[in-house]
N, CA, C and O of each residue as an XYZ file, in Angstrom:
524
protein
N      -7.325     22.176     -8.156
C      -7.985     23.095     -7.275
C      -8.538     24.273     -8.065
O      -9.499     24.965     -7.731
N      -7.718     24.417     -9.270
C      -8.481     25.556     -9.826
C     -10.341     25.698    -10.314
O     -11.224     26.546    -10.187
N     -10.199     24.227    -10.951
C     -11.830     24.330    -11.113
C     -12.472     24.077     -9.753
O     -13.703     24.048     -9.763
N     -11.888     23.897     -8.641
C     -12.759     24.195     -7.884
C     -13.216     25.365     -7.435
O     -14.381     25.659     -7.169
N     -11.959     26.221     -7.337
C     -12.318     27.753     -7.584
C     -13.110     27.824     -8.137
O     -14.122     28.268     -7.595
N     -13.170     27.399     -9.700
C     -13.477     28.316    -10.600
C     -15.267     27.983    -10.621
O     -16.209     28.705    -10.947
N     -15.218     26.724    -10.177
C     -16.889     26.323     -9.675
C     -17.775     27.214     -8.854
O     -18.841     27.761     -9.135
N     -16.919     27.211     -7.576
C     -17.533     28.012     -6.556
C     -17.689     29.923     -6.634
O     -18.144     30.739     -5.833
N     -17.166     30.035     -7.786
C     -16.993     31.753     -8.628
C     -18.349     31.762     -9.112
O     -19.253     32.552     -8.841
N     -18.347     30.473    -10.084
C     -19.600     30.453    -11.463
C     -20.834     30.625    -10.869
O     -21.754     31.382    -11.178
N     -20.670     29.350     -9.449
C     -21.884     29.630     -8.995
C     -22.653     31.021     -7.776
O     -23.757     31.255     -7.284
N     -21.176     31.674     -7.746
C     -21.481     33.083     -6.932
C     -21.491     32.460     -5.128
O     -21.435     33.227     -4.167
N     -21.563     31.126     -5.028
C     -20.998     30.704     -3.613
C     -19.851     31.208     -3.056
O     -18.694     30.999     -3.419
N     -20.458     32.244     -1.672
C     -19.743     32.683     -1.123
C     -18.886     32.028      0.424
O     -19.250     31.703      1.554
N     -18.034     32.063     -0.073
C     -17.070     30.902      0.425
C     -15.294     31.285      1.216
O     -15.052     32.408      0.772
N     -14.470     30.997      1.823
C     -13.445     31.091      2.455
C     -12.815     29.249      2.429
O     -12.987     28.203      3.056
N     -11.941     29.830      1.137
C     -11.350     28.364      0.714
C     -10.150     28.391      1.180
O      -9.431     29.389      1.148
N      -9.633     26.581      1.961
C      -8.070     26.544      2.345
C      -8.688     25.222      1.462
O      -9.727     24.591      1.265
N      -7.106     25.295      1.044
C      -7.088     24.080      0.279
C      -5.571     23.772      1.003
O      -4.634     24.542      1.213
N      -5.706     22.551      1.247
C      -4.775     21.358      1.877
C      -3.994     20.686      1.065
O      -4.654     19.938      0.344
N      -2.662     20.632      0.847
C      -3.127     19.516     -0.496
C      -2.112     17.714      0.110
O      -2.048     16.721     -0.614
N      -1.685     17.780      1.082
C      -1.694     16.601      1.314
C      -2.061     15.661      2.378
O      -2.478     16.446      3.229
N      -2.150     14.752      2.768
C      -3.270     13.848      3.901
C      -2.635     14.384      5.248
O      -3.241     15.248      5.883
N      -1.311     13.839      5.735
C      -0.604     14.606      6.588
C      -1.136     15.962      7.225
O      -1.325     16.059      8.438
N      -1.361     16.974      6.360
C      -1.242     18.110      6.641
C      -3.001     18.300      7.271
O      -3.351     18.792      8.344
N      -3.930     17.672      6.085
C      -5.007     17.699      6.380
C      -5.547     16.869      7.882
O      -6.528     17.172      8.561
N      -4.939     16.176      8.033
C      -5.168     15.111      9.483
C      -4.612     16.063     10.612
O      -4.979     15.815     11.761
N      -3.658     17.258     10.371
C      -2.931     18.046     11.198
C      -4.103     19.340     11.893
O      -4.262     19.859     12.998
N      -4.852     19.478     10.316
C      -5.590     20.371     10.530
C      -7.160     20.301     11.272
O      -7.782     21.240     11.766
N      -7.618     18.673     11.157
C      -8.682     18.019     11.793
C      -8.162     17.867     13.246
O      -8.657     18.428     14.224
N      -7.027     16.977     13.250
C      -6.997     17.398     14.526
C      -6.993     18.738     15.690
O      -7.247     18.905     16.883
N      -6.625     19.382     14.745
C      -6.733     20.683     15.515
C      -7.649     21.246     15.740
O      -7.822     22.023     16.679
N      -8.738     20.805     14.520
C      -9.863     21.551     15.051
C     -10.324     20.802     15.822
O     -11.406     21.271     16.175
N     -10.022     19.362     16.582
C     -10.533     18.834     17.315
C     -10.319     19.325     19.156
O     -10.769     18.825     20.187
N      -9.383     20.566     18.883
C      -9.747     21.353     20.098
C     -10.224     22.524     19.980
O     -10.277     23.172     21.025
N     -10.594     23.014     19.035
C     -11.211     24.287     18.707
C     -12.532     24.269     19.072
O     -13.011     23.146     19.229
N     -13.396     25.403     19.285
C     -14.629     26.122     19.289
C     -15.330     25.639     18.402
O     -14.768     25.866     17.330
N     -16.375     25.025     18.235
C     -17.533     24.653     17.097
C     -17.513     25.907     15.931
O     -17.580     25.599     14.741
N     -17.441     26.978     16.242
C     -17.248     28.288     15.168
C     -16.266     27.902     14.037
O     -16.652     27.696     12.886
N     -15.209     27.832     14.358
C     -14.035     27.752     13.476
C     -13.968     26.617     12.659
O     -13.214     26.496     11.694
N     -14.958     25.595     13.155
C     -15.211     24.074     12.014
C     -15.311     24.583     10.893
O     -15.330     25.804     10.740
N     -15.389     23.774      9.964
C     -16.008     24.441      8.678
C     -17.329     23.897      8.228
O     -17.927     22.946      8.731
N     -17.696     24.622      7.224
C     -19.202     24.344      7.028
C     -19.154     22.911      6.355
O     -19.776     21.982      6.872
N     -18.322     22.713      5.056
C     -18.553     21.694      4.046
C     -16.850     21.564      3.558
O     -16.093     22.374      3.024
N     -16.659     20.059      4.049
C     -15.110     19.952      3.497
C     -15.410     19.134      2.177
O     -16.195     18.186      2.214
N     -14.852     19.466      1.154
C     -14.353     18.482     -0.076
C     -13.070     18.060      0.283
O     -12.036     18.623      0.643
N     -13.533     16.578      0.023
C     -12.212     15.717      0.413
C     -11.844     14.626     -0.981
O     -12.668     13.965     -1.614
N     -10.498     14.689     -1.178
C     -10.068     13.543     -2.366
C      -9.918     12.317     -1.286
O      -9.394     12.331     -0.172
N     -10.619     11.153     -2.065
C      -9.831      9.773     -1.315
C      -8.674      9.458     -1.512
O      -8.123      8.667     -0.747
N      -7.971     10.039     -2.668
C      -6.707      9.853     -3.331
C      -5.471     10.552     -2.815
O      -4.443     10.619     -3.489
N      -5.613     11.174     -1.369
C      -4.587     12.017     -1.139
C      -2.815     11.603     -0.878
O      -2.362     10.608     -0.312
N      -2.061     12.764     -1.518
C      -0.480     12.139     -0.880
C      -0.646     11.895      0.356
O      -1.292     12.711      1.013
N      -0.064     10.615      1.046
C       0.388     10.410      2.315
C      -0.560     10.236      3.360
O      -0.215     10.294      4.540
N      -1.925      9.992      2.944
C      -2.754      9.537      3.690
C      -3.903      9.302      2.903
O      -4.078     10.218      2.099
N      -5.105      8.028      2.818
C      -5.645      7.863      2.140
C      -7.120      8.918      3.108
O      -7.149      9.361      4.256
N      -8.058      8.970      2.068
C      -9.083     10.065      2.139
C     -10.014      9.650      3.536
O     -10.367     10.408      4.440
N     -10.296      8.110      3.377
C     -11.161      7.514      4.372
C     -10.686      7.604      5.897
O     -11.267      7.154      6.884
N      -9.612      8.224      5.837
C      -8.421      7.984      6.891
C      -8.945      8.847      7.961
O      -9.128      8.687      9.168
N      -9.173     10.062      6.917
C      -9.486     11.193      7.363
C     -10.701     11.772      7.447
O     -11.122     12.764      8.042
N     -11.466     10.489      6.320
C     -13.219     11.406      7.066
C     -13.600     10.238      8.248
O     -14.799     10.357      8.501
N     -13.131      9.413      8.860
C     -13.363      8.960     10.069
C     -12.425      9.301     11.154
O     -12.123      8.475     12.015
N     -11.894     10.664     11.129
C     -11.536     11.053     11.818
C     -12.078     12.892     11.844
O     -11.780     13.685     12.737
N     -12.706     13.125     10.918
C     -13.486     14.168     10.767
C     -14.856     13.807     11.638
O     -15.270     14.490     12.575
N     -15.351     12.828     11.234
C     -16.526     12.680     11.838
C     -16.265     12.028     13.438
O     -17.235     11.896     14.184
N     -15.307     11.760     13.750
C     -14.841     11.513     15.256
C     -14.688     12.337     16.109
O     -14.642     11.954     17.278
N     -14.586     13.441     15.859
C     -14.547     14.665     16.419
C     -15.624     15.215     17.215
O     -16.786     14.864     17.009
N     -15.265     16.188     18.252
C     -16.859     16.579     18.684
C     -17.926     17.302     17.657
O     -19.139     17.218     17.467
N     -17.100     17.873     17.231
C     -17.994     18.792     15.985
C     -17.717     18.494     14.695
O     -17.531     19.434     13.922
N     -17.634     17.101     14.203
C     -17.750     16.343     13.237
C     -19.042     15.770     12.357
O     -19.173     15.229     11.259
N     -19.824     16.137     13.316
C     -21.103     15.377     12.799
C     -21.482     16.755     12.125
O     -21.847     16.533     10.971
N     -21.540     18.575     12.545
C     -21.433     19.531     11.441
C     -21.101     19.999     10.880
O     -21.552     21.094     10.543
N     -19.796     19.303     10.288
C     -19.054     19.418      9.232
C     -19.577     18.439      7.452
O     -19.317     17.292      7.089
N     -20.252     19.399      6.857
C     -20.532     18.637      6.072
C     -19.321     17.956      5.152
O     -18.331     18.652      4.929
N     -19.384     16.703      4.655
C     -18.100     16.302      3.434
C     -18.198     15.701      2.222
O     -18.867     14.685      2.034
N     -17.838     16.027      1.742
C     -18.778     15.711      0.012
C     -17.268     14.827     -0.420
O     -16.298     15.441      0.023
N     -16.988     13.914     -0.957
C     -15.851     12.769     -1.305
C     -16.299     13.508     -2.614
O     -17.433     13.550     -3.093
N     -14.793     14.255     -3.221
C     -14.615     14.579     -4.558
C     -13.341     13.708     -5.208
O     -12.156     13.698     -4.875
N     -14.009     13.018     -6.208
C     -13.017     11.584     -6.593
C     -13.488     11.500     -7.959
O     -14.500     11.871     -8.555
N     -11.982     10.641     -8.380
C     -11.924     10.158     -9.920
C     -12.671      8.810     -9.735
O     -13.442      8.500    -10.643
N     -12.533      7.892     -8.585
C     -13.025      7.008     -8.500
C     -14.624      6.644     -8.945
O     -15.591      7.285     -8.535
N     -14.692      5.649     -9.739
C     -16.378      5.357     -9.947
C     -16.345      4.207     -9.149
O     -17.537      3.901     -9.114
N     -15.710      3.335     -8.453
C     -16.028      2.170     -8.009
C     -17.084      2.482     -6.425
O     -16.928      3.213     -5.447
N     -18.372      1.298     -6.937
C     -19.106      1.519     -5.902
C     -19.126      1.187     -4.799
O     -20.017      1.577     -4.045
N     -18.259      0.466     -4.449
C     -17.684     -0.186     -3.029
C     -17.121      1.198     -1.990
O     -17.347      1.396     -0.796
N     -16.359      1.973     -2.927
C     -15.389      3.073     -2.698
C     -17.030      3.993     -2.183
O     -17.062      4.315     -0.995
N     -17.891      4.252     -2.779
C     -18.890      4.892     -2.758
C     -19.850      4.571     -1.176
O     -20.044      5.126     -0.094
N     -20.078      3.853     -1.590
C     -20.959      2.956     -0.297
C     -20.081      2.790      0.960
O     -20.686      2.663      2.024
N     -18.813      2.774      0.977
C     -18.164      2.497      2.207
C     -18.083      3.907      2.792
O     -17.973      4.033      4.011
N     -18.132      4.981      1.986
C     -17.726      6.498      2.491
C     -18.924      7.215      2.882
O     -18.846      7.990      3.835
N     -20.138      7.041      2.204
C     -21.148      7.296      2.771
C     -21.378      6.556      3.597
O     -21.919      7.134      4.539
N     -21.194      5.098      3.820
C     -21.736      4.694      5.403
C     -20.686      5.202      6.644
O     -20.920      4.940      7.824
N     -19.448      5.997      6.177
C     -18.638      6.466      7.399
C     -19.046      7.878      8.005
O     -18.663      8.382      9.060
N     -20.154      8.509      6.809
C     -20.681      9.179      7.424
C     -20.225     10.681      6.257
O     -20.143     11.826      6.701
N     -19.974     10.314      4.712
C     -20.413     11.449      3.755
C     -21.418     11.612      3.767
O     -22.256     10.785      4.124
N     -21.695     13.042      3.271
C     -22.803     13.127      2.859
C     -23.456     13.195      1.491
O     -24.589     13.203      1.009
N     -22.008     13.245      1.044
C     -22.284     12.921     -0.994
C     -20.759     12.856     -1.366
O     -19.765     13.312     -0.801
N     -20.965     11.954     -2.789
C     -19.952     11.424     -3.256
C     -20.197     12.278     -5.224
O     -21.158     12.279     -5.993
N     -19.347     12.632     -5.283
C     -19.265     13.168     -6.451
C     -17.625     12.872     -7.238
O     -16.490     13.197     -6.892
N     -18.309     11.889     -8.767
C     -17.066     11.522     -9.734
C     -16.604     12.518    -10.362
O     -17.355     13.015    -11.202
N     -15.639     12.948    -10.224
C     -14.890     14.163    -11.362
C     -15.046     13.687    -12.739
O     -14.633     12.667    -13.290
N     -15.595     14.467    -13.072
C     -16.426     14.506    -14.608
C     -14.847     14.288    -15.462
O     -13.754     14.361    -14.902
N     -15.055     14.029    -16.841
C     -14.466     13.931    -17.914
C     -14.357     15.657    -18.539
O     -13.354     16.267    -18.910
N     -15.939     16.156    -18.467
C     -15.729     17.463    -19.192
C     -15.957     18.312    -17.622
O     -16.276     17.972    -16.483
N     -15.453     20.076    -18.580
C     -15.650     20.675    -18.257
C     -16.896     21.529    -17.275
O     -16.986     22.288    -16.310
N     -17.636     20.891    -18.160
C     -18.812     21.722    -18.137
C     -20.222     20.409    -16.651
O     -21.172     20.752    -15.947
N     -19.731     19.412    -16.817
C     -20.287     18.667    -16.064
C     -19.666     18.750    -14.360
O     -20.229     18.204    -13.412
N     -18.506     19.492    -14.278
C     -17.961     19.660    -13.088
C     -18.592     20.960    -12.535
O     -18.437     21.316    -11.366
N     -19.274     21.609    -13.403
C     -20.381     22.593    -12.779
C     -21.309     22.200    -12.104
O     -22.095     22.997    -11.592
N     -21.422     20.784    -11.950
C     -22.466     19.984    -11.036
C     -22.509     20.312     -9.940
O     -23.532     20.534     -9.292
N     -20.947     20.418     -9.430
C     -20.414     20.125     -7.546
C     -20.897     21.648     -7.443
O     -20.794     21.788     -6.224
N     -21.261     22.622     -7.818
C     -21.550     23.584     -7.112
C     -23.198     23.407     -6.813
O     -23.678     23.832     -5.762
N     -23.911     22.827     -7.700
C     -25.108     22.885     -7.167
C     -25.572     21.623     -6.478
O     -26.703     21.139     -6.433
N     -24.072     21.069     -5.785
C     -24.559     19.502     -4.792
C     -23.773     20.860     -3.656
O     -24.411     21.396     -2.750
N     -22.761     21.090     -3.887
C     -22.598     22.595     -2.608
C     -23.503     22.907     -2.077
O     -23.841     22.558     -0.947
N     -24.266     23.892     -3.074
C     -25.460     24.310     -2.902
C     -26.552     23.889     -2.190
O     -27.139     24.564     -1.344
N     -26.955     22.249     -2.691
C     -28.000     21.634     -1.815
C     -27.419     21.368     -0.229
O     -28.085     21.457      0.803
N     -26.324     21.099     -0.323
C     -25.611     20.290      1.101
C     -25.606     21.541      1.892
O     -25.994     21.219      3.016
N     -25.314     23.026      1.851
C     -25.249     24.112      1.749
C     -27.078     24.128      2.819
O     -27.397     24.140      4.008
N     -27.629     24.122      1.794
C     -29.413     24.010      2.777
C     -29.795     22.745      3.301
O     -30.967     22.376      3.225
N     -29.004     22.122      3.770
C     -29.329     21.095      4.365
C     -30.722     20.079      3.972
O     -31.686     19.872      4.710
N     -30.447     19.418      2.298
C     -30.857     19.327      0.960
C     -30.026     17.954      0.744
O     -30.793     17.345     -0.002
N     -29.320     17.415      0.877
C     -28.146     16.724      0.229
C     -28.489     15.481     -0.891
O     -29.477     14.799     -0.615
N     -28.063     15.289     -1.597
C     -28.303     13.871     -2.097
C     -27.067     13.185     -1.776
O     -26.051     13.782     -1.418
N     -27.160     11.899     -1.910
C     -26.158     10.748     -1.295
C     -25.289     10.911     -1.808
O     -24.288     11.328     -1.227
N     -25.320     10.562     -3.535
C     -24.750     10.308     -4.567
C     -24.874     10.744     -6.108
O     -25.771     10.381     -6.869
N     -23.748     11.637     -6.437
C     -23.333     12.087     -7.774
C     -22.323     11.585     -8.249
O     -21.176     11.392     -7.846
N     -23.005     11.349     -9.370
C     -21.886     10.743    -10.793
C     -21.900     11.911    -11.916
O     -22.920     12.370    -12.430
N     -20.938     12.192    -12.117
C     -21.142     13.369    -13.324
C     -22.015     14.114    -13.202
O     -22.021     15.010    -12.357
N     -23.272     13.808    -14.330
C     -24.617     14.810    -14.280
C     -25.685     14.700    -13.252
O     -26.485     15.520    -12.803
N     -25.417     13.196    -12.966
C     -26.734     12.695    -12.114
C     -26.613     13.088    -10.515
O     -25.742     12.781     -9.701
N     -27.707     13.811    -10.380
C     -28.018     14.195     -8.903
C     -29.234     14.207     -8.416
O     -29.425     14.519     -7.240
């Protein structure tokens, strides 16, 4: 979570981060907003497919099940490169898939796929550099 911080700093995206860190908790928190006010949604969730105790897909078809699911943007932030994993999450209704880079400096990417998803801009799919 830190470079995700430390992403959303670099790029001066001004932001109100909860970070979740296991599936459980996160499915606790979708549901809840599934009685909440459209206000309190959030703008853009980053989601791992890899989460403890609930897998990721679990939970963005239940993000997007929601009444106010369809404006919640969700970007799948994963180690995964497999394209099956890719293609199945965007057809559930991501709006970009981004591989956690090897370096440092290539994980400066996700702020400017933020950014685009952010202006309603998105591309499908990021791998490392490519966007």
């Amino acid at each position: 979570m830190y470079l995700i911080r430390w992403v959303l700093k670099a790029h001066e995206l001004s932001h109100a981060l909860e970070v979740i860190d296991n599936g459980d908790r996160v499915m606790d928190f979708v549901n809840q907003l599934s009685h909440e006010e459209r206000r309190r949604s959030p703008t853009i969730m980053l989601l791992d497919l890899n989460l403890p105790q609930r897998d990721g897909r679990e939970i963005l078809q239940r993000v997007k099940s929601i009444t106010h699911g369809s404006d919640v943007r969700v970007v799948v932030v994963t180690s995964s490169n497999n394209p099956t994993d890719r293609r199945e999450t965007l057809a559930m209704g991501a709006d970009a898939y981004f591989v956690k880079p090897s370096h440092l400096n290539e994980f400066m990417e996700l702020g400017n796929l933020i950014k685009r998803i952010a202006s309603d801009n998105p591309p499908s799919f990021v791998q490392n550099n490519q966007i």
